[in-house]
Amino acid sequence: TLAGIAVLALIITTGVGYNMAGRAIIPLKEAYEKQRQFAADASHELRTPLSVVLASAELLDNDPSIKSPFLKQVIGDVRDEVKKMTKLVSDLLVVARSDNQALKLKLTRFDLGEVIDQTMRKMQPLAEKKNITLKREGEKEVFIRADEQKLKQLVLIFVDNALKYTPDGGSVSVRLSTPSPTRVSFDVQDTGIGISPEDQQKVFDRFYRVDKARSREMGGNGLGLAIAQEIVRLHNGIIDLKSEQGKGTTFTVTLRRGKE
Ligand code: ADP
């Protein structure tokens, strides 16, 4: 048609077509980077107002002059939801930042066995609530050079998931071992619902949850394993996942022990 020819002529004479083709790839990367930066900035900016709202809700929650059961209930709900949102925002910040490697490691030498013991003590009440046996196996003490805070978070993510996705009466065990003098492994094994082979590929993706309703009910946001993977990647380690539906799941993390 005439209009078509006119457009074509315009493209040829102005070079619009060429530019568009040339731009198509690079802007994609830029757009992705912009989106990531936006997520990082947004979550960072949300932290302060959220902490103010949380502090206020806690203040109200502890105020003895508030007697109405209805008000108490509402305040409790606000506090719980803000707590969830605070966790989501701080998780989001980690995954959004991680792409440009803004996440830096603070390396020190510490006992990974002690980090595991601490985490298990922390999770013991939760395990008891579900009548789940928490077992600690393997080596007691293995010193490594790594980011202690991040490894605490790492162990917690796996143990927390193991408890979440294991029905009442099951068991969760954490085993520490040294497969070679330079490497350390820990695995978190549960007798839970398991993960299907198709889902095993996806569970490390951001926001991916096999059963959204169930996960949300458990307080999950689908970022735990994405963060775990990022922490392990930053340490140049590997995560291995073995799972059978209805039987249980084992996550194994292997890291270099690092220099003395
Ligand atoms: P969530 O906050 O939903 O737990 P995660 O990123 O930690 O998010 O995990 C992603 C999904 O992987 C979960 O929603 C769950 O479906 C599955 N998953 C993780 N750990 C286990 C486990 N130990 N047993 C069974 N399913 C698991």
Coordinates of N, CA and C in Angstrom, one line a residue, residues 112-125 134 151-160 163 174:
L112 N 32.3 -23.5 61.6 CA 31.0 -23.7 61.0 C 30.1 -24.6 61.8
G113 N 30.8 -25.5 62.6 CA 30.0 -26.4 63.4 C 29.2 -25.6 64.5
E114 N 29.8 -24.6 65.0 CA 29.2 -23.7 66.0 C 28.0 -23.0 65.4
V115 N 28.2 -22.5 64.1 CA 27.2 -21.8 63.4 C 25.9 -22.7 63.3
I116 N 26.2 -23.9 62.9 CA 25.1 -24.9 62.7 C 24.4 -25.2 64.1
D117 N 25.2 -25.4 65.1 CA 24.7 -25.6 66.5 C 23.8 -24.4 66.9
Q118 N 24.2 -23.2 66.7 CA 23.5 -22.0 67.1 C 22.1 -22.0 66.3
T119 N 22.2 -22.2 65.0 CA 21.0 -22.2 64.2 C 20.0 -23.3 64.7
M120 N 20.5 -24.4 65.0 CA 19.6 -25.5 65.5 C 19.0 -25.2 66.8
R121 N 19.7 -24.6 67.7 CA 19.2 -24.2 69.0 C 18.0 -23.2 68.7
K122 N 18.3 -22.3 67.8 CA 17.3 -21.2 67.5 C 16.0 -21.9 66.9
M123 N 16.1 -22.9 66.2 CA 15.0 -23.5 65.5 C 14.3 -24.6 66.3
Q124 N 14.9 -25.0 67.5 CA 14.4 -26.1 68.3 C 12.9 -25.9 68.7
P125 N 12.6 -24.6 69.2 CA 11.1 -24.5 69.6 C 10.2 -24.7 68.4
L134 N 15.0 -32.8 65.6 CA 16.2 -32.1 64.9 C 17.4 -32.9 65.3
L151 N 26.7 -17.1 56.2 CA 26.6 -18.6 56.4 C 25.5 -18.9 57.5
K152 N 25.4 -18.0 58.4 CA 24.3 -18.2 59.4 C 23.0 -18.2 58.7
Q153 N 22.8 -17.2 57.8 CA 21.6 -17.0 57.0 C 21.4 -18.2 56.1
L154 N 22.5 -18.7 55.6 CA 22.4 -19.9 54.7 C 21.9 -21.1 55.4
V155 N 22.5 -21.4 56.5 CA 22.1 -22.6 57.3 C 20.6 -22.5 57.7
L156 N 20.2 -21.2 58.1 CA 18.9 -21.0 58.6 C 17.9 -21.2 57.5
I157 N 18.2 -20.8 56.3 CA 17.2 -20.9 55.1 C 16.9 -22.4 54.9
F158 N 18.0 -23.3 54.9 CA 17.7 -24.7 54.7 C 17.0 -25.4 55.8
V159 N 17.4 -25.0 57.1 CA 16.7 -25.7 58.2 C 15.3 -25.2 58.3
D160 N 15.1 -23.9 58.1 CA 13.7 -23.3 58.1 C 12.8 -24.0 57.0
L163 N 12.0 -27.6 58.0 CA 10.9 -27.7 59.0 C 9.5 -27.3 58.4
V174 N 21.1 -32.3 60.3 CA 22.1 -31.5 59.7 C 23.4 -32.2 59.9

